[in-house]
Short mmCIF file of C-alpha atoms in Angstrom, two decimals:
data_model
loop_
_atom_site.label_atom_id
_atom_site.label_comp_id
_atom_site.label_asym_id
_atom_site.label_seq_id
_atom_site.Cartn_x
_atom_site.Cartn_y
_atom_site.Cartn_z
CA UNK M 23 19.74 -1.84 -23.90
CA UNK M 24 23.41 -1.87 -22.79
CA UNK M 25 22.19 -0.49 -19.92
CA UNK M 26 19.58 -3.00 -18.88
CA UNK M 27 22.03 -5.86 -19.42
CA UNK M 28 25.28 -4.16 -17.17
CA UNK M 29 22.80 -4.03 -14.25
CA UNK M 30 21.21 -7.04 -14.79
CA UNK M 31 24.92 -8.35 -14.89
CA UNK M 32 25.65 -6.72 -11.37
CA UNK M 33 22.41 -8.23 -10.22
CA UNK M 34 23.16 -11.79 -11.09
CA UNK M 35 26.52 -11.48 -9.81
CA UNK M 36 25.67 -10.52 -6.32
CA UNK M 37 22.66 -12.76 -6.17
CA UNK M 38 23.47 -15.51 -8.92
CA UNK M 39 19.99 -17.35 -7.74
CA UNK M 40 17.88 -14.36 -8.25
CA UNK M 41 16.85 -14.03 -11.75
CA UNK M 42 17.92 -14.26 -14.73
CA UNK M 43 13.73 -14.90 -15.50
CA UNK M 44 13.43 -11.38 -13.62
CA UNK M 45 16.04 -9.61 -16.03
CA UNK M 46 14.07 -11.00 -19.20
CA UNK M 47 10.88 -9.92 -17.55
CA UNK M 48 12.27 -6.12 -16.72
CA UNK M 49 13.53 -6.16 -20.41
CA UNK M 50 10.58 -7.18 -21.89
CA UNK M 51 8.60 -4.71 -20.12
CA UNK M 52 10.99 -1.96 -20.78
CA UNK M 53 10.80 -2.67 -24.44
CA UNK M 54 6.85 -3.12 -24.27
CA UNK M 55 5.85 -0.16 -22.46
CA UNK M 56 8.81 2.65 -21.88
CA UNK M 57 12.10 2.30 -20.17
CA UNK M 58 11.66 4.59 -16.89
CA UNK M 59 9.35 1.79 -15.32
CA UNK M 60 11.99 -0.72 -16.41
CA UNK M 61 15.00 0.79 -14.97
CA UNK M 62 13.38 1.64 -11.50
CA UNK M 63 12.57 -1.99 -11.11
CA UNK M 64 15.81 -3.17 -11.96
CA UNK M 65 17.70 -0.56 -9.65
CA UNK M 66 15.07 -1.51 -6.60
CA UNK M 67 15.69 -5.31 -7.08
CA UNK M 68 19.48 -4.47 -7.08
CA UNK M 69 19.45 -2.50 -4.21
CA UNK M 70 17.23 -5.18 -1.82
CA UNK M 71 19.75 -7.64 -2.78
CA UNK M 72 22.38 -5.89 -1.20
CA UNK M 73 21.54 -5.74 2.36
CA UNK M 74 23.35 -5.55 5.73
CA UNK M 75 22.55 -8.75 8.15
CA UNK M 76 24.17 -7.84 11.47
CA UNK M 77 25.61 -10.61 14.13
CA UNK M 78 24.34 -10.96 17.43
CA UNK M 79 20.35 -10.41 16.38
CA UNK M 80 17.38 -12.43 16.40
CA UNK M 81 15.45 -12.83 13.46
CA UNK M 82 12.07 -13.42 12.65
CA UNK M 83 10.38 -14.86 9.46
CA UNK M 84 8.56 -11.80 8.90
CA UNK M 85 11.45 -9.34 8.82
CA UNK M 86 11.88 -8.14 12.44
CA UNK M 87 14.90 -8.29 14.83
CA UNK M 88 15.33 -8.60 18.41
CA UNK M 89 18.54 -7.36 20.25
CA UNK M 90 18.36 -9.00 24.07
CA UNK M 91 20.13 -7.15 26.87
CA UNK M 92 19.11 -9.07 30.09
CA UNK M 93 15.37 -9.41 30.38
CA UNK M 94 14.77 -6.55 28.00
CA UNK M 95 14.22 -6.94 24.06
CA UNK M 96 15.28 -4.07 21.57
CA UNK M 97 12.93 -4.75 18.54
CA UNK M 98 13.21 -3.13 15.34
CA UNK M 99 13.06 -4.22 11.19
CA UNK M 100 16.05 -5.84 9.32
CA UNK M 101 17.47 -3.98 6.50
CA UNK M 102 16.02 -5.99 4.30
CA UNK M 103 12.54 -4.99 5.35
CA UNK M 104 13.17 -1.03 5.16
CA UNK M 105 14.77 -1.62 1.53
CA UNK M 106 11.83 -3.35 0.46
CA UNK M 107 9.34 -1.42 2.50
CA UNK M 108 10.52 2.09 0.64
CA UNK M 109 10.91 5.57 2.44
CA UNK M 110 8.76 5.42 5.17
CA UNK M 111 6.77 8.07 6.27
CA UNK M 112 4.74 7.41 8.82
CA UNK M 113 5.35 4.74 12.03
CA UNK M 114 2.62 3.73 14.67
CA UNK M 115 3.90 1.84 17.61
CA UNK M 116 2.01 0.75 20.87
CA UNK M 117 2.13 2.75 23.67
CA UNK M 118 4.64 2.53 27.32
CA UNK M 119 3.23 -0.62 29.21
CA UNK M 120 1.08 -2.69 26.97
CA UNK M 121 1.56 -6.51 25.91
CA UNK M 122 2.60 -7.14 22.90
CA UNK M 123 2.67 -11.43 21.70
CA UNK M 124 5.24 -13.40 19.71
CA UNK M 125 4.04 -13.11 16.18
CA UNK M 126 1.15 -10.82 16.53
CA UNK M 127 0.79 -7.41 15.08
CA UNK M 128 2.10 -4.67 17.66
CA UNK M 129 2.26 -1.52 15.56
CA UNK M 130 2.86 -0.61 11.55
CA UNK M 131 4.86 1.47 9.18
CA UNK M 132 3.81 3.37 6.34
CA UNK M 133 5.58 3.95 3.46
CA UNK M 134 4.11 6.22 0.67
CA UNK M 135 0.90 4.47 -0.51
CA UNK M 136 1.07 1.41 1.92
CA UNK M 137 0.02 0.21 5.34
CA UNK M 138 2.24 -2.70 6.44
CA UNK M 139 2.29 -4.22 9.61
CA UNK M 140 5.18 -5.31 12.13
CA UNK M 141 5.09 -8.34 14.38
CA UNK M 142 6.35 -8.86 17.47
CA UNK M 143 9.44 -11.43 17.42
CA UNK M 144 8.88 -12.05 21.40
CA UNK M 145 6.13 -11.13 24.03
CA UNK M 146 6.38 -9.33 27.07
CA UNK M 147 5.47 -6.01 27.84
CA UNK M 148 6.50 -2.82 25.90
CA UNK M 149 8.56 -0.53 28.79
CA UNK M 150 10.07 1.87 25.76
CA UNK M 151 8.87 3.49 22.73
CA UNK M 152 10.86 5.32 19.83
CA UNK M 153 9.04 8.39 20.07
CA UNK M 154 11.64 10.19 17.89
CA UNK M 155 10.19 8.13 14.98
CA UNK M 156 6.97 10.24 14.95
CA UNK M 157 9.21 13.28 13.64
CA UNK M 158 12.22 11.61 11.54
CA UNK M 159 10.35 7.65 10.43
CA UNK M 160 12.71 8.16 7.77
CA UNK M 161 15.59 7.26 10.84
CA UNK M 162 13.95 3.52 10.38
CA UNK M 163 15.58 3.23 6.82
CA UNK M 164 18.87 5.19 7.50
CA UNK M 165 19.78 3.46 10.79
CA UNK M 166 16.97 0.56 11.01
CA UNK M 167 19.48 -1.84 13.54
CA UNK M 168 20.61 1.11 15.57
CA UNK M 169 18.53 4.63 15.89
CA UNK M 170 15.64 3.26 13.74
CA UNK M 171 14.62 0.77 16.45
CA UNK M 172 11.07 0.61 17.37
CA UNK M 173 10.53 -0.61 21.22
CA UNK M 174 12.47 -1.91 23.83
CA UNK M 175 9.82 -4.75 25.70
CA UNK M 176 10.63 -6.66 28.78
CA UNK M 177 10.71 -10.24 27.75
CA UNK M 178 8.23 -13.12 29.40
CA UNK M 179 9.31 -15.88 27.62
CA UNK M 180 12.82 -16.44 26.61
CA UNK M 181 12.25 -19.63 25.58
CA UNK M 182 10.68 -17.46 22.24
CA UNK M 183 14.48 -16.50 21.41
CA UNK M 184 14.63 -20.66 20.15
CA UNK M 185 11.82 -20.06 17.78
CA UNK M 186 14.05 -17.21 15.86
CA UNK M 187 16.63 -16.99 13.30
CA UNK M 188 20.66 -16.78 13.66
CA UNK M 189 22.52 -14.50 11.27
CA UNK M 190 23.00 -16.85 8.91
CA UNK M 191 19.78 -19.04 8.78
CA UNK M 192 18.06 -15.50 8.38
CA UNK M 193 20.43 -14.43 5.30
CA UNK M 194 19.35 -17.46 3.72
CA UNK M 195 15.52 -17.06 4.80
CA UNK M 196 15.17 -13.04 2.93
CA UNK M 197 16.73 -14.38 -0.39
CA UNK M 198 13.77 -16.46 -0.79
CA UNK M 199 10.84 -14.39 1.18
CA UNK C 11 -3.81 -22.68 -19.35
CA UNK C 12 -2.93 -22.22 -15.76
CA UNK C 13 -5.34 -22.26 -13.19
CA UNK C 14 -7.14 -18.94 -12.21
CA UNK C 15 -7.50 -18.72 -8.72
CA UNK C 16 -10.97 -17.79 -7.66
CA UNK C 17 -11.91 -14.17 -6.73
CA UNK C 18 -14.99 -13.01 -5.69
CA UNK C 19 -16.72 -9.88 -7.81
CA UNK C 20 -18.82 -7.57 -6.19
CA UNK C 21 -20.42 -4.69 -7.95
CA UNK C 22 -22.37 -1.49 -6.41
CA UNK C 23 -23.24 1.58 -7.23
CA UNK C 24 -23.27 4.94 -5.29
CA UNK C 25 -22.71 2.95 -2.14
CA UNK C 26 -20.91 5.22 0.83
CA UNK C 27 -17.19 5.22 0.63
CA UNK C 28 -17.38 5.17 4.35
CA UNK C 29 -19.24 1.78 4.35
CA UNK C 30 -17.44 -0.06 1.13
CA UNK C 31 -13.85 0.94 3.35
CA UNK C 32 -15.25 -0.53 6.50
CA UNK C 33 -16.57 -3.63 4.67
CA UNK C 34 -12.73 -4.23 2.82
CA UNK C 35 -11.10 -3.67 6.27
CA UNK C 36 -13.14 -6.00 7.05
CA UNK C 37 -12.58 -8.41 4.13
CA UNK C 38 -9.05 -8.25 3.85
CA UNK C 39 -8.57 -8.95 8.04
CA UNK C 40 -11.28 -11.51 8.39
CA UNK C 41 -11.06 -14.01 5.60
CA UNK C 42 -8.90 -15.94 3.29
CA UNK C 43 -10.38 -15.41 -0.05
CA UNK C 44 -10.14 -13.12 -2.79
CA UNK C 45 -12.07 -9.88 -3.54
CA UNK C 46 -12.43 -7.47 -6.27
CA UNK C 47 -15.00 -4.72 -5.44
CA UNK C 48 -16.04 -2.02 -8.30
CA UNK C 49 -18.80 0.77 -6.81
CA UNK C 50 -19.46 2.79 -9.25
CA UNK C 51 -19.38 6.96 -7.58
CA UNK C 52 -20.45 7.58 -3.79
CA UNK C 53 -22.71 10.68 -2.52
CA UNK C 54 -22.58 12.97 -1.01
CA UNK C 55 -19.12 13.91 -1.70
CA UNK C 56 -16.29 12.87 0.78
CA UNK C 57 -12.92 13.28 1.68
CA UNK C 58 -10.84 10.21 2.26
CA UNK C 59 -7.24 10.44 3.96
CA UNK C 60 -4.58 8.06 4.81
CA UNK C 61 -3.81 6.62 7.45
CA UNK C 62 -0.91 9.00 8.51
CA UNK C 63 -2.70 11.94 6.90
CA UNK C 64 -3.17 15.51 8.97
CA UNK C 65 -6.57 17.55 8.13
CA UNK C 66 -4.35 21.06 8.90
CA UNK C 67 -2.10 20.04 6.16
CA UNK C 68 -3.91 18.33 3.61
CA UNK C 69 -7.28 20.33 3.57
CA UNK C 70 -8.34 23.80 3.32
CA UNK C 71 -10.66 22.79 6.55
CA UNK C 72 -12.70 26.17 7.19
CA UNK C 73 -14.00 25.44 3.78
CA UNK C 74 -14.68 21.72 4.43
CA UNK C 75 -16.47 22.34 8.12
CA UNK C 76 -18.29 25.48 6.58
CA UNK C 77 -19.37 22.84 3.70
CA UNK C 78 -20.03 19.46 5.85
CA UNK C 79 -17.69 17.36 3.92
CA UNK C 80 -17.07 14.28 5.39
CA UNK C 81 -13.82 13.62 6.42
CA UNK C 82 -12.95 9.83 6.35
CA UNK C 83 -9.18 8.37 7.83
CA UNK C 84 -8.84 5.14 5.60
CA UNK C 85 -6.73 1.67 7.05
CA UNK C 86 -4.30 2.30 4.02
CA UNK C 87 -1.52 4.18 3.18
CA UNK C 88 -1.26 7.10 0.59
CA UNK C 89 -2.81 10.18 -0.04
CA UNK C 90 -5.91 12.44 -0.19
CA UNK C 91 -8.88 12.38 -2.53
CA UNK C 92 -12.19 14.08 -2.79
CA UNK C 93 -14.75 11.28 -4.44
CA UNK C 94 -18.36 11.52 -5.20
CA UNK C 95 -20.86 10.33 -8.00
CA UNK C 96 -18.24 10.80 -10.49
CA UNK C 97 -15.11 8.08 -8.73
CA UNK C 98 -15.23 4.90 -9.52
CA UNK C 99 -13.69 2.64 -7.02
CA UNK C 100 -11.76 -0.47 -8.13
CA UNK C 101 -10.71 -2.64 -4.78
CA UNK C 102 -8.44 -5.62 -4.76
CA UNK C 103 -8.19 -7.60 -2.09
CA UNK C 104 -5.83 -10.95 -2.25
CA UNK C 105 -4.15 -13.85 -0.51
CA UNK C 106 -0.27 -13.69 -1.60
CA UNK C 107 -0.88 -17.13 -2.95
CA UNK C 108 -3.10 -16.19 -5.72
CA UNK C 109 -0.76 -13.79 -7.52
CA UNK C 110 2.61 -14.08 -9.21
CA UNK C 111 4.40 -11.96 -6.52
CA UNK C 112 7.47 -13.25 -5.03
CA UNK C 113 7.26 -10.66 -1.89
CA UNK C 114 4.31 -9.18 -0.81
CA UNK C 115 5.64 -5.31 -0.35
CA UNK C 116 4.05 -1.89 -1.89
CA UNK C 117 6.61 -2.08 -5.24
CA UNK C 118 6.33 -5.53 -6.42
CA UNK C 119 2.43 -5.24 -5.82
CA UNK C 120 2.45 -1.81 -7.63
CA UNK C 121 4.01 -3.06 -10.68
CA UNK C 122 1.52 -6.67 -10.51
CA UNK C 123 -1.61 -4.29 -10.83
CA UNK C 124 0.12 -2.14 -13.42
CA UNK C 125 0.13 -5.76 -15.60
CA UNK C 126 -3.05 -6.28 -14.35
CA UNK C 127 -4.96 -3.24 -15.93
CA UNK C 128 -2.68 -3.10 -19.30
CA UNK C 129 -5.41 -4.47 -21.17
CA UNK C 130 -8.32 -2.71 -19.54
CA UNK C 131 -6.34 0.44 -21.14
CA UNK C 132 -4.99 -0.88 -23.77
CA UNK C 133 -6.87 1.40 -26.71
CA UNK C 134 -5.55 4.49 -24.41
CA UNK C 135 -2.32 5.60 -25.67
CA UNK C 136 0.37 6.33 -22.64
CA UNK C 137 -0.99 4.12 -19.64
CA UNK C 138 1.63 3.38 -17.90
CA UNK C 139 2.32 3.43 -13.84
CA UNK C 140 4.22 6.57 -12.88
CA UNK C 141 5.82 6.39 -9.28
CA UNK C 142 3.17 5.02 -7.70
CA UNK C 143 0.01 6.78 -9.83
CA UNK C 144 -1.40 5.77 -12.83
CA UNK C 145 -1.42 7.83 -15.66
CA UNK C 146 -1.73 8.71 -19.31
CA UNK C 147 1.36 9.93 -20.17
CA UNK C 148 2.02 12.61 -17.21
CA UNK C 149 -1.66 13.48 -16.53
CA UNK C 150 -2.65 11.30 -13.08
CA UNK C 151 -6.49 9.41 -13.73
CA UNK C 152 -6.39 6.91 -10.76
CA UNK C 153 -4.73 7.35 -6.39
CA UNK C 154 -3.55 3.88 -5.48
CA UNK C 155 -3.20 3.21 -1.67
CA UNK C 156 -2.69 -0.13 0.01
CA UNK C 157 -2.95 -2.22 3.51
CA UNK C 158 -0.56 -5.66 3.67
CA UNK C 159 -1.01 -7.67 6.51
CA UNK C 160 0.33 -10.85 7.04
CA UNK C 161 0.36 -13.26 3.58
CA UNK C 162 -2.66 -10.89 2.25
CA UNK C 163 -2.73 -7.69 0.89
CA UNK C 164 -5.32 -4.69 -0.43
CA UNK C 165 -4.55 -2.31 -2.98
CA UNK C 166 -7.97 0.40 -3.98
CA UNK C 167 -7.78 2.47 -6.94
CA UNK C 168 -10.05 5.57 -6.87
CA UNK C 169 -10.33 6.55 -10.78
CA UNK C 170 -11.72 9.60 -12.01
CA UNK C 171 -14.74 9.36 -14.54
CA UNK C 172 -14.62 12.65 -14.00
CA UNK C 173 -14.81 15.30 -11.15
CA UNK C 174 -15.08 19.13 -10.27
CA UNK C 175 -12.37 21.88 -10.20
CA UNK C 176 -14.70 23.30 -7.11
CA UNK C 177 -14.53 20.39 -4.93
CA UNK C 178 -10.65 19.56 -6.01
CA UNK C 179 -10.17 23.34 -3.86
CA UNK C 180 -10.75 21.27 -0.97
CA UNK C 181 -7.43 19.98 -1.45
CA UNK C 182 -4.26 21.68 -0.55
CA UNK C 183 -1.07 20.78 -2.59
CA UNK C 184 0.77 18.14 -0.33
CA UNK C 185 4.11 18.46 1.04
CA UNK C 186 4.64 14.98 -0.47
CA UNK C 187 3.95 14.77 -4.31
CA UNK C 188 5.84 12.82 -7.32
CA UNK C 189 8.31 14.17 -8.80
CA UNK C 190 6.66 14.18 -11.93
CA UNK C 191 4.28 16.41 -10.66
CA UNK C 192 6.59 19.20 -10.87
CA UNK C 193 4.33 22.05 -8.68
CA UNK C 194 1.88 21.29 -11.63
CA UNK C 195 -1.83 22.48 -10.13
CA UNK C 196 -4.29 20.14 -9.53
CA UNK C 197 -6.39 20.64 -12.48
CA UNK C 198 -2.92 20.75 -14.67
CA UNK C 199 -1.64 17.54 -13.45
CA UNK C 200 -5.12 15.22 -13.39
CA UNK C 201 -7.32 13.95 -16.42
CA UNK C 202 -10.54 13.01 -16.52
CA UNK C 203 -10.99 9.52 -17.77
CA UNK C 204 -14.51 10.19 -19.67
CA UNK C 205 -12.57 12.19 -22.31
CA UNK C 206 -10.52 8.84 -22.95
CA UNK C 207 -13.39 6.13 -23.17
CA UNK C 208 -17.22 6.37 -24.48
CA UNK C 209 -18.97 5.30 -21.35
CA UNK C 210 -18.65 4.55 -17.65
CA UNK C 211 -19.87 1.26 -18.71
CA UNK C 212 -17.31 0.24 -21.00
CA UNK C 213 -14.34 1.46 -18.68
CA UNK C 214 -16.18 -1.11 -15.86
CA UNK C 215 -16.50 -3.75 -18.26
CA UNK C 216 -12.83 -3.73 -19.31
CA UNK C 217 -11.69 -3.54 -16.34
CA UNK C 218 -13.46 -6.72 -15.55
CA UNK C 219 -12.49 -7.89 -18.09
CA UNK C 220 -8.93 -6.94 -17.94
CA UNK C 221 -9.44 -9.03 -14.07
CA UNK C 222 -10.50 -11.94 -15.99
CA UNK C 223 -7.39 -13.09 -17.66
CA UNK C 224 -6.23 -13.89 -14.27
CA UNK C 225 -8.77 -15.08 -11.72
CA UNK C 226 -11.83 -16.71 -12.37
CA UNK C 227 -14.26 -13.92 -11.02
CA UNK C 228 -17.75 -14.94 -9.50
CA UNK C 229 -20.16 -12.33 -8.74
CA UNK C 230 -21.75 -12.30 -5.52
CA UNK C 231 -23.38 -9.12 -3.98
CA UNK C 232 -23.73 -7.77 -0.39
CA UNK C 233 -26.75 -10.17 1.02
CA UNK C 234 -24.63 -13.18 0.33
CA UNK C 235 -21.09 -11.25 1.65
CA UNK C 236 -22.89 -10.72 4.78
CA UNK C 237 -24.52 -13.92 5.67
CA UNK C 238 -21.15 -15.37 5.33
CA UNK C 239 -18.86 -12.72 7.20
CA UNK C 240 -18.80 -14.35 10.99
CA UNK C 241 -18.47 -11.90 14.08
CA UNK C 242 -14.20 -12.23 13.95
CA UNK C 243 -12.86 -9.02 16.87
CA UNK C 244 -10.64 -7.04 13.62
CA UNK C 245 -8.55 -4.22 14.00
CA UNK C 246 -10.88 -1.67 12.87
CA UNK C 247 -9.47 1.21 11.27
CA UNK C 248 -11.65 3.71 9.26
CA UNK C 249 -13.86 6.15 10.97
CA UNK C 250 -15.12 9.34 9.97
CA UNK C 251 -13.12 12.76 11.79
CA UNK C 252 -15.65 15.01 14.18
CA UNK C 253 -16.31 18.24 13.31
CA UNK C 254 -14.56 18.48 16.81
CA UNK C 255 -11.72 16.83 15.80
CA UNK C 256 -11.32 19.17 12.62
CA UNK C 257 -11.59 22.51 14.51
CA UNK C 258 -9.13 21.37 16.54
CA UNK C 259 -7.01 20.33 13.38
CA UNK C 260 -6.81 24.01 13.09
CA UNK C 261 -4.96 25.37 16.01
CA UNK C 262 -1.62 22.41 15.22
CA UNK C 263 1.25 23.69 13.73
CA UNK C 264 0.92 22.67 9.61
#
């Protein structure tokens, strides 16, 4: 019980909007039906709240970030997305020299018992793929802004960029999605 | 009373896996409504991977080419099963507006369905979800595996009525278990859910039941699914492996 109420303390703290609703829920469930299932969900929640949101990205509403060096896009998933996502295990991405579309599915990640796709933030054409990622997908949750990107595409449409999310306005946006 | 969204109900029995996984890829990419789909066993007997899964790994596959077992690669995540006459199949299929999760990602829809089925179970001690199975206490009854696309989600449940040590041998022990496993064998670490419940019946009916309390379920059946599906281009992910593509399974490094 003591338990329960330090980390939901810790929770609350770091994300005071989050839930105190949530904590009665994981309490009421923990006293209902066995603690294990009760602590696990209190520990994820606690560790999605605490996530890195690095300067100098763009961000899209579904979780994935575009780094843009010249004409060329480095796209990969926020840290929020790989928290929430779990340990993934398995990563499909297109292959060297086909289109990809703002906002349209362009590969997927799997993690344990679930298929979930990734969007492309921009369109252009894909000119680089992670292949290390088909050995070590775990490198996507260890390092998902740096060695866990996903492709590199060569952008058509800057203009796209305007459509994205700042730092800041995307800190804001994964509290509430 | 709050509103129950609307969910379509379709019940079948001893359909082909390979057709009821093709028809929810289908479902979940194509339209905006909710399904719940309940076929009662398949046959002949079948293998169904994930999406990720590897035949030279996961399957003893001389015995399953020698044997003609189908070998099906599902659109979801998660492991493998052998099902047959004895699986009952339990698909949900939902818009993330019709359920009380905040974020549509594998946890947070794990734990909704482990609400959802409390009460279908609720004269079984020990239900519980363990990981990401369910169980009765330790013993595993039911493989979840799911497919989230964008605002929507699937999660299938294959539950064991009951099955056969001798097609279970088709099965190696993964690399990737839960840790509640604990190297347990197969037949040490599964239940059959017959010895928990009088019928197959009753288990469907509670389960529908169980569904109830939170959508307001409508039957239809496959005539009416089909005359209303249109001809939508989907990414279309489920196919059935070659006895080609097996044999070759069997010269990769496992």
């Amino acid at each position: 019980m003591i338990f329960y109420l330090v980390l939901g303390f810790l929770r609350t703290v770091s994300s005071p909007r989050v839930t105190l609703e949530v904590l009665a829920l994981h309490l009421v469930q923990g006293f209902s039906r066995g603690s294990s299932s009760c602590i696990t969900r209190i520990v994820d929640d606690f560790r999605i709240v605490v996530t890195e949101v690095r300067d100098g990205l763009h961000y899209a509403e579904t979780h994935e970030w575009v780094k843009v060096d010249g004409d060329i896009g480095t796209i990969g998933i926020s840290d929020h997305a790989q928290k929430a996502l779990g340990d993934l295990v398995f990563i499909e991405l297109p292959e060297g020299g086909s289109a990809v579309t703002a906002k349209t599915r362009f590969g997927l990640v799997e993690s344990v018992k679930a298929v979930s796709e990734v969007y492309s933030p921009v369109s252009g054409e894909v000119v680089e793929t992670n292949s290390s990622l088909s050995e070590t997908p775990e490198t996507v949750n260890s390092s998902p802004y740096d060695e866990g990107w996903l492709i590199k595409v060569k952008l058509s449409d800057k203009s796209e960029l305007e459509n994205l999310m700042n730092k800041e306005k995307y800190a804001e946006h994964q509290d509430g999605h | 009373m709050a509103r129950r969204p609307p969910m379509h109900l379709l019940r079948l029995q001893g359909f082909s896996i390979f057709h009821q996984l093709k028809l929810e890829e289908r479902l979940l990419r194509t339209t905006s409504q909710n399904w719940c789909l309940i076929n009662e066993g398949t046959s002949p007997p079948a293998i169904v991977m994930g999406i990720s899964g590897k035949p030279e790994q996961l399957l003893d596959v001389k015995a399953v080419i020698r044997d003609g077992i189908s070998v099906i690669r599902r659109f979801s995540g998660g492991g493998t099963v052998i099902v047959d006459e004895n699986t009952v199949f339990v698909t949900l299929i939902c818009g993330g507006d019709s359920v009380p999760i905040p974020k549509l990602y594998p946890r947070p829809i794990m734990d909704w369905t482990e609400e959802l089925y409390v009460p279908a179970f609720r004269s079984i001690p020990g239900f519980q979800l363990r990981e990401h199975d369910y169980v009765f206490g330790d013993r595993k009854f039911g493989g979840n595996a799911q497919s989230i696309t964008r605002g929507r989600f699937l999660h299938h449940t294959s539950f064991l009525w009951d099955y056969q040590d001798a097609r279970m041998a088709y099965l190696r022990h993964p690399d990737r278990a839960p840790a509640y496993r604990v190297n347990r064998q197969h037949s040490d670490f599964i239940c059959r859910l017959k010895d928990h419940l009088p019928s197959r019946e009753v288990f469907v009916d509670s389960i529908v039941h169980a569904f109830d309390h939170q959508f307001s379920l409508e039957e239809t059946d496959l005539d009416a699914i089909q005359k209303t599906l249109t001809d939508v281009p989907h990414l279309n992910s489920t196919y059935v492996l070659s006895t080609c593509q097996l044999e070759e399974s069997l010269t990769q490094k496992q």
